[in-house]
């Protein structure tokens, strides 16, 4: 039996192991256990904690009292798993990077046999050992993609990272590990946010973090997380072709179908996810067919009658005002209720900058690393100087992070950036449409009308509202906007 001090220590280690790493509770637990100074970085805190865990485990497992009551045995096992996960943390990171480079081709797990054997030596059977190893990989992938691809210290970004982790592992990772790790395809996700905020990046972080079994004989995981995530931008397809792209089609199903085509749902693996971007653009007939997939987990290719099963997870996103779409009847309520197991809002860049004035520098460093491979202080200072000189205070960044990325590229090319005057003027003066017309300058009637319709659509989010304000037919408005 564990001493009361050991039991309390291992119980708190268990809390740390299952706590959300992006939440304040996890950091509080780690610091209290590690007895780290306030100014210590989290990496230092973790290393101090691991030293204590390993010392306690040596004392416990080297004693003659190896037969613990069930509750004590579980606590010791969880501490062992906590230690083993961190022992292979760097190896998992290297594997993730290699798999990204390889794409769909499976990367060999050179440390897999050793790690599974170490888990088995801790008292787990072969099946449990493989599952725990796969769970380690999933934990590290989720942390890697959420932490590395969604930077920012603002309150809304910290909350977003915490929400994404919860979306993958639920609010209670113990519940996930015990019962839900094989059932997450039943939990759809709806991402909301303006254009350019990073909804696709958030979707990829979720979609690449699913549970993937370990194939011990092959020495690889069952599939690549790169290929298991499929992203479809629905707005880029004409209405008539969306069904074929999603569900596939048989040869001769329609004019031009000269050969069979496998749709996105057929290509998505049981361990993967499909991201339906711009879901607010699809018409009611397609929504009804998608509703069937979500309800029954089956679909049929265009021109076919046999039902095929879909076992992946669905993530959807829109930058349109969802309440308006539902009120107008262009987005079905029953379809929404099948997509909203979790609804996550991705914050605008304007909100992030308002919350934390250091956010811009963090993003500039991140973008520069991605563009030039190096966070050059000189280049960052040059970009920041151009932004401060070319943009007015409180510039709304209507294109969000996507606009900021192009801003950095433009400054690297021209050393100046003066912003998106059209979109920002509409954002600053939402009720003065005549001001936009006066600022637009000389143009052809068609060009002026195109810009005007696009500006109204960006503000109001529906073709119906733009048609009402301009007196144009809805289909004409849609043609101008697109």
Short mmCIF file of C-alpha atoms in Angstrom, two decimals:
data_model
loop_
_atom_site.label_atom_id
_atom_site.label_comp_id
_atom_site.label_asym_id
_atom_site.label_seq_id
_atom_site.Cartn_x
_atom_site.Cartn_y
_atom_site.Cartn_z
CA UNK A 1 0.00 0.00 0.00
CA UNK A 2 1.21 3.47 -0.84
CA UNK A 3 1.98 5.87 1.98
CA UNK A 4 -0.40 8.80 2.27
CA UNK A 5 2.32 11.15 0.97
CA UNK A 6 3.03 8.96 -2.06
CA UNK A 7 -0.67 8.51 -2.73
CA UNK A 8 -1.25 12.26 -2.68
CA UNK A 9 1.76 12.87 -4.94
CA UNK A 10 0.78 10.26 -7.54
CA UNK A 11 -2.85 11.43 -7.46
CA UNK A 12 -1.72 14.92 -8.42
CA UNK A 13 0.59 13.49 -11.10
CA UNK A 14 -2.49 11.73 -12.49
CA UNK A 15 -4.36 15.04 -12.50
CA UNK A 16 -1.48 16.65 -14.40
CA UNK A 17 -1.29 13.79 -16.90
CA UNK A 18 -4.95 14.15 -17.87
CA UNK A 19 -5.31 17.94 -17.57
CA UNK A 20 -5.59 20.16 -20.63
CA UNK A 21 -2.01 21.36 -21.34
CA UNK A 22 -3.35 24.67 -22.65
CA UNK A 23 -5.39 25.35 -19.52
CA UNK A 24 -4.31 27.22 -16.42
CA UNK A 25 -5.10 24.21 -14.21
CA UNK A 26 -2.36 22.07 -15.78
CA UNK A 27 0.33 24.67 -15.25
CA UNK A 28 -0.81 25.23 -11.67
CA UNK A 29 -0.58 21.50 -10.89
CA UNK A 30 2.82 21.11 -12.54
CA UNK A 31 4.30 24.07 -10.68
CA UNK A 32 2.94 22.97 -7.33
CA UNK A 33 4.34 19.44 -7.79
CA UNK A 34 7.72 20.52 -9.14
CA UNK A 35 8.16 23.25 -6.53
CA UNK A 36 9.54 25.42 -9.34
CA UNK A 37 10.25 29.14 -8.99
CA UNK A 38 7.69 31.51 -10.45
CA UNK A 39 9.97 32.67 -13.25
CA UNK A 40 10.75 29.11 -14.45
CA UNK A 41 9.66 28.24 -18.00
CA UNK A 42 7.25 25.37 -18.46
CA UNK A 43 9.94 23.13 -20.00
CA UNK A 44 12.01 23.56 -16.83
CA UNK A 45 8.95 22.86 -14.69
CA UNK A 46 8.28 19.60 -16.56
CA UNK A 47 11.89 18.44 -16.21
CA UNK A 48 11.89 19.15 -12.47
CA UNK A 49 8.60 17.26 -12.12
CA UNK A 50 9.91 14.25 -14.06
CA UNK A 51 12.93 14.01 -11.78
CA UNK A 52 10.60 13.82 -8.77
CA UNK A 53 8.27 11.29 -10.45
CA UNK A 54 11.14 9.00 -11.40
CA UNK A 55 12.62 9.14 -7.90
CA UNK A 56 9.28 8.28 -6.30
CA UNK A 57 8.69 5.45 -8.79
CA UNK A 58 12.10 3.92 -8.02
CA UNK A 59 11.29 3.97 -4.31
CA UNK A 60 7.86 2.41 -4.80
CA UNK A 61 8.73 -0.25 -7.38
CA UNK A 62 11.94 -1.28 -5.60
CA UNK A 63 10.12 -1.93 -2.34
CA UNK A 64 8.75 -5.34 -1.46
CA UNK A 65 5.19 -4.01 -1.41
CA UNK A 66 4.48 -4.47 -5.12
CA UNK A 67 0.92 -5.72 -4.75
CA UNK A 68 -1.03 -2.52 -4.27
CA UNK A 69 -4.77 -2.13 -3.82
CA UNK A 70 -6.49 -1.40 -7.12
CA UNK A 71 -6.70 2.35 -6.53
CA UNK A 72 -2.99 2.60 -5.67
CA UNK A 73 -1.98 0.37 -8.59
CA UNK A 74 -3.83 2.63 -11.04
CA UNK A 75 -2.08 5.72 -9.67
CA UNK A 76 1.35 4.11 -10.02
CA UNK A 77 0.57 2.92 -13.56
CA UNK A 78 -0.50 6.42 -14.58
CA UNK A 79 2.72 7.87 -13.16
CA UNK A 80 4.71 5.28 -15.13
CA UNK A 81 2.86 6.22 -18.32
CA UNK A 82 3.43 9.92 -17.59
CA UNK A 83 7.15 9.22 -17.34
CA UNK A 84 7.28 7.06 -20.48
CA UNK A 85 5.36 9.60 -22.55
CA UNK A 86 7.90 12.30 -21.70
CA UNK A 87 10.84 9.94 -22.30
CA UNK A 88 9.77 9.60 -25.94
CA UNK A 89 8.46 13.15 -26.38
CA UNK A 90 11.36 14.33 -28.58
CA UNK A 91 11.27 11.13 -30.63
CA UNK A 92 7.57 11.70 -31.32
CA UNK A 93 8.27 15.28 -32.41
CA UNK A 94 10.92 14.06 -34.85
CA UNK A 95 8.49 11.43 -36.17
CA UNK A 96 5.78 14.06 -36.68
CA UNK A 97 8.14 16.26 -38.67
CA UNK A 98 9.30 13.32 -40.78
CA UNK A 99 5.71 12.28 -41.50
CA UNK A 100 4.87 15.84 -42.58
CA UNK A 101 7.81 15.71 -45.00
CA UNK A 102 6.79 12.27 -46.33
CA UNK A 103 3.13 13.17 -46.83
CA UNK A 104 1.06 10.04 -47.46
CA UNK A 105 4.05 7.68 -47.32
CA UNK A 106 4.29 6.10 -43.88
CA UNK A 107 7.28 7.07 -41.77
CA UNK A 108 9.05 4.22 -39.93
CA UNK A 109 8.78 4.37 -36.15
CA UNK A 110 12.34 3.46 -35.28
CA UNK A 111 11.73 3.65 -31.52
CA UNK A 112 8.36 1.85 -31.60
CA UNK A 113 9.48 -1.63 -30.55
CA UNK A 114 11.55 -0.24 -27.67
CA UNK A 115 8.72 1.99 -26.43
CA UNK A 116 6.04 -0.71 -26.61
CA UNK A 117 8.37 -3.11 -24.78
CA UNK A 118 8.97 -0.49 -22.06
CA UNK A 119 5.21 -0.07 -21.60
CA UNK A 120 4.76 -3.85 -21.44
CA UNK A 121 7.53 -4.13 -18.85
CA UNK A 122 5.52 -1.75 -16.67
CA UNK A 123 2.82 -4.41 -16.38
CA UNK A 124 0.53 -3.85 -19.38
CA UNK A 125 -0.48 -6.62 -21.78
CA UNK A 126 0.41 -6.48 -25.50
CA UNK A 127 -2.86 -4.92 -26.64
CA UNK A 128 -2.79 -2.29 -23.90
CA UNK A 129 0.86 -1.49 -24.64
CA UNK A 130 0.17 -0.83 -28.34
CA UNK A 131 -2.87 1.28 -27.49
CA UNK A 132 -1.01 3.37 -24.92
CA UNK A 133 1.79 3.93 -27.45
CA UNK A 134 -0.75 5.07 -30.06
CA UNK A 135 -2.36 7.32 -27.44
CA UNK A 136 1.07 8.87 -26.72
CA UNK A 137 1.44 9.63 -30.44
CA UNK A 138 -2.00 11.20 -30.56
CA UNK A 139 -1.32 13.36 -27.50
CA UNK A 140 1.94 14.62 -28.94
CA UNK A 141 0.44 15.31 -32.39
CA UNK A 142 -2.42 17.29 -30.89
CA UNK A 143 -0.05 19.36 -28.77
CA UNK A 144 2.35 19.84 -31.68
CA UNK A 145 -0.22 21.13 -34.16
CA UNK A 146 -2.23 23.23 -31.71
CA UNK A 147 0.87 24.79 -30.19
CA UNK A 148 2.99 25.19 -33.35
CA UNK A 149 0.39 26.37 -35.86
CA UNK A 150 -1.79 28.67 -33.74
CA UNK A 151 0.53 31.15 -32.01
CA UNK A 152 -0.51 34.11 -29.91
CA UNK A 153 -0.71 35.11 -26.29
CA UNK A 154 -4.03 36.96 -26.34
CA UNK A 155 -6.82 35.68 -24.13
CA UNK A 156 -8.94 34.59 -27.09
CA UNK A 157 -6.08 32.58 -28.62
CA UNK A 158 -5.29 30.88 -25.32
CA UNK A 159 -8.96 29.98 -25.07
CA UNK A 160 -8.99 28.72 -28.67
CA UNK A 161 -6.07 26.36 -28.05
CA UNK A 162 -7.74 25.09 -24.89
CA UNK A 163 -11.01 24.50 -26.79
CA UNK A 164 -9.27 22.63 -29.62
CA UNK A 165 -7.59 20.27 -27.17
CA UNK A 166 -10.94 19.62 -25.51
CA UNK A 167 -12.45 18.98 -28.95
CA UNK A 168 -9.92 16.18 -29.54
CA UNK A 169 -9.81 14.60 -26.06
CA UNK A 170 -13.07 15.90 -24.47
CA UNK A 171 -13.13 17.79 -21.18
CA UNK A 172 -12.01 14.63 -19.36
CA UNK A 173 -9.13 12.76 -21.02
CA UNK A 174 -9.77 9.81 -18.68
CA UNK A 175 -13.24 9.42 -20.20
CA UNK A 176 -11.73 9.69 -23.67
CA UNK A 177 -9.04 7.06 -22.96
CA UNK A 178 -11.55 4.70 -21.37
CA UNK A 179 -14.53 4.89 -23.72
CA UNK A 180 -14.50 7.52 -26.46
CA UNK A 181 -11.22 7.06 -28.34
CA UNK A 182 -12.97 4.82 -30.89
CA UNK A 183 -16.16 6.88 -31.11
CA UNK A 184 -15.09 10.41 -31.99
CA UNK A 185 -16.55 10.17 -35.51
CA UNK A 186 -19.92 10.78 -33.87
CA UNK A 187 -18.79 14.24 -32.70
CA UNK A 188 -18.91 16.86 -35.45
CA UNK A 189 -17.42 20.34 -35.12
CA UNK A 190 -18.54 23.73 -36.42
CA UNK A 191 -15.90 26.47 -36.72
CA UNK A 192 -17.08 30.06 -36.98
CA UNK A 193 -15.08 33.17 -37.80
CA UNK A 194 -14.30 35.77 -40.40
CA UNK A 195 -12.36 35.11 -43.56
CA UNK A 196 -8.63 34.72 -42.95
CA UNK A 197 -8.88 34.12 -39.19
CA UNK A 198 -7.38 30.62 -39.37
CA UNK A 199 -10.37 28.29 -39.40
CA UNK A 200 -8.58 25.96 -41.81
CA UNK A 201 -5.54 25.81 -39.53
CA UNK A 202 -7.75 25.03 -36.54
CA UNK A 203 -9.54 22.33 -38.55
CA UNK A 204 -6.22 20.77 -39.57
CA UNK A 205 -5.09 20.70 -35.93
CA UNK A 206 -8.21 18.70 -35.06
CA UNK A 207 -8.16 16.52 -38.17
CA UNK A 208 -4.51 15.53 -37.85
CA UNK A 209 -4.89 14.61 -34.17
CA UNK A 210 -7.17 11.59 -34.38
CA UNK A 211 -6.31 8.21 -32.87
CA UNK A 212 -4.24 6.08 -35.28
CA UNK A 213 -3.40 2.47 -34.27
CA UNK A 214 0.19 1.26 -34.15
CA UNK A 215 1.10 -1.64 -36.46
CA UNK A 216 3.80 -3.45 -34.52
CA UNK A 217 4.64 -5.88 -37.32
CA UNK A 218 5.11 -3.14 -39.92
CA UNK A 219 6.87 -0.83 -37.47
CA UNK A 220 4.64 2.07 -38.52
CA UNK A 221 1.37 3.62 -37.54
CA UNK A 222 -1.61 2.39 -39.56
CA UNK A 223 -1.76 5.50 -41.73
CA UNK A 224 -0.34 8.95 -42.23
CA UNK A 225 -2.06 11.78 -40.39
CA UNK A 226 -1.26 13.94 -43.43
CA UNK A 227 -3.40 11.85 -45.77
CA UNK A 228 -6.11 11.22 -43.19
CA UNK A 229 -7.19 14.89 -43.19
CA UNK A 230 -9.13 16.02 -46.27
CA UNK A 231 -10.06 19.67 -46.83
CA UNK A 232 -12.76 20.66 -49.33
CA UNK A 233 -13.58 24.30 -50.07
CA UNK A 234 -17.21 24.03 -51.16
CA UNK A 235 -17.38 27.56 -52.55
CA UNK A 236 -14.99 26.69 -55.38
CA UNK A 237 -17.36 24.17 -56.98
CA UNK A 238 -20.50 24.94 -58.99
CA UNK A 239 -23.64 23.70 -57.26
CA UNK A 240 -24.06 20.94 -59.85
CA UNK A 241 -20.61 19.47 -59.12
CA UNK A 242 -20.53 19.66 -55.31
CA UNK A 243 -22.35 16.34 -54.92
CA UNK A 244 -19.95 14.56 -57.27
CA UNK A 245 -16.95 16.00 -55.42
CA UNK A 246 -18.30 14.95 -52.03
CA UNK A 247 -19.92 11.61 -52.82
CA UNK A 248 -18.23 10.61 -56.08
CA UNK A 249 -19.99 9.51 -59.25
CA UNK A 250 -20.37 6.52 -61.50
CA UNK A 251 -19.23 6.49 -65.09
CA UNK A 252 -21.94 8.02 -67.27
CA UNK A 253 -23.82 9.46 -64.27
CA UNK A 254 -24.09 12.81 -66.10
CA UNK A 255 -22.77 14.50 -69.19
CA UNK A 256 -19.00 14.65 -68.94
CA UNK A 257 -18.70 11.77 -66.44
CA UNK A 258 -16.48 9.73 -68.77
CA UNK A 259 -15.09 7.68 -65.91
CA UNK A 260 -15.95 6.92 -62.30
CA UNK A 261 -14.78 9.37 -59.61
CA UNK A 262 -14.17 8.63 -55.95
CA UNK A 263 -15.54 11.41 -53.76
CA UNK A 264 -14.11 12.94 -50.61
CA UNK A 265 -16.22 10.84 -48.25
CA UNK A 266 -14.97 7.64 -49.87
CA UNK A 267 -11.35 8.81 -49.67
CA UNK A 268 -11.57 9.72 -45.98
CA UNK A 269 -10.22 6.95 -43.76
CA UNK A 270 -11.89 5.66 -40.55
CA UNK A 271 -9.14 7.41 -38.56
CA UNK A 272 -9.40 10.65 -40.50
CA UNK A 273 -11.52 13.76 -40.80
CA UNK A 274 -13.07 15.74 -43.61
CA UNK A 275 -13.16 19.53 -43.46
CA UNK A 276 -16.10 21.14 -45.26
CA UNK A 277 -15.04 24.75 -45.62
CA UNK A 278 -17.57 27.45 -46.59
CA UNK A 279 -20.46 25.15 -45.66
CA UNK A 280 -22.74 28.21 -45.70
CA UNK A 281 -22.43 28.33 -49.49
CA UNK A 282 -24.13 25.01 -50.26
CA UNK A 283 -27.79 24.82 -51.21
CA UNK A 284 -30.55 22.99 -49.38
CA UNK A 285 -30.47 19.84 -51.62
CA UNK A 286 -26.80 19.24 -50.76
CA UNK A 287 -27.49 19.97 -47.07
CA UNK A 288 -30.13 17.25 -47.06
CA UNK A 289 -27.69 14.72 -48.52
CA UNK A 290 -25.01 15.73 -46.05
CA UNK A 291 -27.55 15.39 -43.27
CA UNK A 292 -28.01 11.74 -44.26
CA UNK A 293 -24.27 11.15 -44.01
CA UNK A 294 -24.20 12.65 -40.53
CA UNK A 295 -27.30 10.75 -39.38
CA UNK A 296 -26.78 7.34 -40.99
CA UNK A 297 -23.03 7.45 -41.75
CA UNK A 298 -23.77 6.26 -45.29
CA UNK A 299 -23.80 7.84 -48.76
CA UNK A 300 -24.23 6.85 -52.39
CA UNK A 301 -22.23 8.09 -55.40
CA UNK A 302 -24.08 10.13 -58.00
CA UNK A 303 -25.59 7.63 -60.46
CA UNK A 304 -25.24 4.75 -58.01
CA UNK A 305 -27.59 3.07 -55.55
CA UNK A 306 -25.30 1.05 -53.30
CA UNK A 307 -24.68 2.61 -49.88
CA UNK A 308 -21.09 3.20 -48.80
CA UNK A 309 -20.07 3.78 -45.19
CA UNK A 310 -18.28 6.88 -43.93
CA UNK A 311 -16.41 6.41 -40.66
CA UNK A 312 -14.40 9.63 -40.40
CA UNK A 313 -15.07 12.81 -38.50
CA UNK A 314 -16.76 15.91 -39.97
CA UNK A 315 -15.50 19.45 -39.37
CA UNK A 316 -17.37 22.33 -41.00
CA UNK A 317 -16.74 26.06 -41.17
CA UNK A 318 -18.31 29.25 -42.44
CA UNK A 319 -17.43 32.93 -42.39
CA UNK A 320 -21.07 33.84 -42.98
CA UNK A 321 -23.36 35.09 -40.17
CA UNK A 322 -24.95 31.76 -39.24
CA UNK A 323 -27.96 33.28 -37.46
CA UNK A 324 -28.88 35.19 -40.61
CA UNK A 325 -28.50 32.10 -42.79
CA UNK A 326 -30.78 30.09 -40.52
CA UNK A 327 -33.32 32.91 -40.22
CA UNK A 328 -33.43 33.24 -44.02
CA UNK A 329 -34.00 29.50 -44.41
CA UNK A 330 -30.87 29.02 -46.51
CA UNK A 331 -29.24 26.90 -43.79
CA UNK A 332 -31.48 24.17 -42.39
CA UNK A 333 -31.90 23.92 -38.63
CA UNK A 334 -31.77 20.12 -38.65
CA UNK A 335 -28.50 20.28 -40.58
CA UNK A 336 -27.07 22.74 -38.07
CA UNK A 337 -28.07 20.53 -35.14
CA UNK A 338 -26.15 17.63 -36.71
CA UNK A 339 -23.01 19.75 -37.04
CA UNK A 340 -22.97 21.45 -33.66
CA UNK A 341 -21.58 18.82 -31.27
CA UNK A 342 -19.01 21.51 -30.66
CA UNK A 343 -19.11 25.11 -31.95
CA UNK A 344 -15.82 26.99 -31.77
CA UNK A 345 -15.32 30.64 -32.68
CA UNK A 346 -11.95 31.60 -34.15
CA UNK A 347 -11.14 35.17 -33.06
CA UNK A 348 -10.47 38.01 -35.48
CA UNK A 349 -7.04 39.62 -35.63
CA UNK A 350 -8.61 42.90 -34.51
CA UNK A 351 -9.89 41.25 -31.33
CA UNK A 352 -6.53 39.62 -30.65
CA UNK A 353 -4.64 42.90 -31.01
CA UNK A 354 -7.17 44.66 -28.79
CA UNK A 355 -6.62 42.05 -26.06
CA UNK A 356 -2.82 42.00 -26.19
CA UNK A 357 -0.65 44.60 -27.93
CA UNK A 358 2.22 42.07 -28.12
CA UNK A 359 0.21 39.81 -30.40
CA UNK A 360 1.34 41.54 -33.59
CA UNK A 361 5.03 40.92 -32.89
CA UNK A 362 4.35 37.26 -32.07
CA UNK A 363 2.52 36.82 -35.38
CA UNK A 364 5.17 38.68 -37.37
CA UNK A 365 7.85 36.36 -35.97
CA UNK A 366 5.73 33.31 -36.82
CA UNK A 367 4.98 34.48 -40.37
CA UNK A 368 8.60 35.40 -41.08
CA UNK A 369 9.78 31.97 -39.93
CA UNK A 370 7.33 30.39 -42.34
CA UNK A 371 8.23 32.67 -45.29
CA UNK A 372 12.00 32.98 -44.98
CA UNK A 373 12.83 30.18 -42.54
CA UNK A 374 14.16 32.52 -39.89
CA UNK A 375 12.75 34.94 -37.35
CA UNK A 376 15.09 37.75 -38.29
CA UNK A 377 14.87 40.64 -35.77
CA UNK A 378 15.98 43.01 -38.51
CA UNK A 379 13.24 41.94 -40.91
CA UNK A 380 10.66 41.94 -38.13
CA UNK A 381 11.65 45.51 -37.20
CA UNK A 382 11.41 46.57 -40.85
CA UNK A 383 7.92 45.07 -41.24
CA UNK A 384 6.73 46.59 -37.98
CA UNK A 385 8.09 50.00 -39.02
CA UNK A 386 6.23 49.79 -42.35
CA UNK A 387 2.99 48.82 -40.62
CA UNK A 388 3.26 51.66 -38.10
CA UNK A 389 4.03 54.16 -40.87
CA UNK A 390 1.44 52.97 -43.40
CA UNK A 391 -1.60 52.10 -41.30
CA UNK A 392 -3.73 54.35 -39.11
CA UNK A 393 -4.12 53.59 -35.39
CA UNK A 394 -6.83 51.00 -34.82
CA UNK A 395 -6.65 49.64 -38.38
CA UNK A 396 -9.27 46.82 -38.36
CA UNK A 397 -7.34 44.22 -40.40
CA UNK A 398 -10.45 43.12 -42.33
CA UNK A 399 -8.56 40.21 -43.92
CA UNK A 400 -7.33 39.04 -40.51
CA UNK A 401 -4.20 36.84 -40.32
CA UNK A 402 -4.35 36.11 -44.05
CA UNK A 403 -4.12 39.83 -44.73
CA UNK A 404 -1.23 40.14 -42.28
CA UNK A 405 0.65 37.39 -44.13
CA UNK A 406 0.27 39.27 -47.42
CA UNK A 407 1.21 42.48 -45.65
CA UNK A 408 4.52 40.90 -44.61
CA UNK A 409 5.16 39.71 -48.17
CA UNK A 410 4.39 43.14 -49.59
CA UNK A 411 6.68 44.86 -47.12
CA UNK A 412 9.48 42.42 -47.98
CA UNK A 413 8.94 43.32 -51.65
CA UNK A 414 8.21 47.06 -51.46
CA UNK A 415 8.92 48.12 -47.84
CA UNK A 416 5.44 49.61 -47.51
CA UNK A 417 1.87 48.61 -46.74
CA UNK A 418 -1.12 50.94 -46.66
CA UNK A 419 -3.89 48.46 -45.97
CA UNK A 420 -7.14 47.41 -47.63
CA UNK A 421 -8.90 50.76 -47.97
CA UNK A 422 -12.10 49.31 -49.40
CA UNK A 423 -12.75 46.75 -46.68
CA UNK A 424 -11.41 48.88 -43.85
CA UNK A 425 -13.52 51.88 -44.83
CA UNK A 426 -16.59 49.67 -44.81
CA UNK A 427 -15.59 48.32 -41.41
CA UNK A 428 -15.14 51.83 -40.00
CA UNK A 429 -18.26 53.34 -41.60
CA UNK A 430 -20.78 50.48 -41.70
CA UNK A 431 -23.79 52.74 -42.26
CA UNK A 432 -22.45 55.08 -44.94
CA UNK A 433 -22.59 53.26 -48.28
CA UNK A 434 -22.45 56.53 -50.22
CA UNK A 435 -19.00 57.18 -48.74
CA UNK A 436 -17.77 54.01 -50.38
CA UNK A 437 -19.13 55.06 -53.77
CA UNK A 438 -17.44 58.42 -53.52
CA UNK A 439 -14.11 56.84 -52.51
CA UNK A 440 -14.18 54.20 -55.23
CA UNK A 441 -12.96 56.58 -57.94
CA UNK A 442 -13.66 56.41 -61.66
CA UNK A 443 -14.51 52.94 -62.92
CA UNK A 444 -16.78 51.15 -65.35
CA UNK A 445 -20.33 50.61 -64.19
CA UNK A 446 -19.77 46.87 -64.04
CA UNK A 447 -16.56 47.20 -62.06
CA UNK A 448 -18.09 49.66 -59.62
CA UNK A 449 -21.13 47.47 -59.09
CA UNK A 450 -18.95 44.41 -58.57
CA UNK A 451 -16.94 46.16 -55.88
CA UNK A 452 -20.07 47.53 -54.24
CA UNK A 453 -21.80 44.13 -54.14
CA UNK A 454 -18.69 42.48 -52.73
CA UNK A 455 -18.40 45.12 -50.02
CA UNK A 456 -22.05 44.73 -49.02
CA UNK A 457 -21.72 40.95 -49.03
CA UNK A 458 -18.62 41.12 -46.83
CA UNK A 459 -20.59 43.18 -44.34
CA UNK A 460 -24.03 41.53 -44.37
CA UNK A 461 -23.11 37.96 -45.34
CA UNK A 462 -26.17 37.08 -47.47
CA UNK A 463 -27.00 37.50 -51.14
CA UNK A 464 -30.61 38.24 -50.15
CA UNK A 465 -29.63 41.30 -48.09
CA UNK A 466 -27.35 42.61 -50.84
CA UNK A 467 -30.15 42.15 -53.37
CA UNK A 468 -32.57 44.04 -51.10
CA UNK A 469 -30.18 46.96 -50.67
CA UNK A 470 -29.17 47.22 -54.33
CA UNK A 471 -32.51 46.37 -55.96
CA UNK A 472 -30.83 43.63 -58.00
CA UNK A 473 -31.92 40.04 -58.50
CA UNK A 474 -30.29 37.56 -56.07
CA UNK A 475 -28.68 35.58 -58.90
CA UNK A 476 -27.22 38.77 -60.37
CA UNK A 477 -25.79 39.70 -56.99
CA UNK A 478 -24.26 36.24 -56.62
CA UNK A 479 -22.61 36.56 -60.05
CA UNK A 480 -21.10 39.95 -59.14
CA UNK A 481 -19.82 38.71 -55.78
CA UNK A 482 -18.19 35.62 -57.26
#
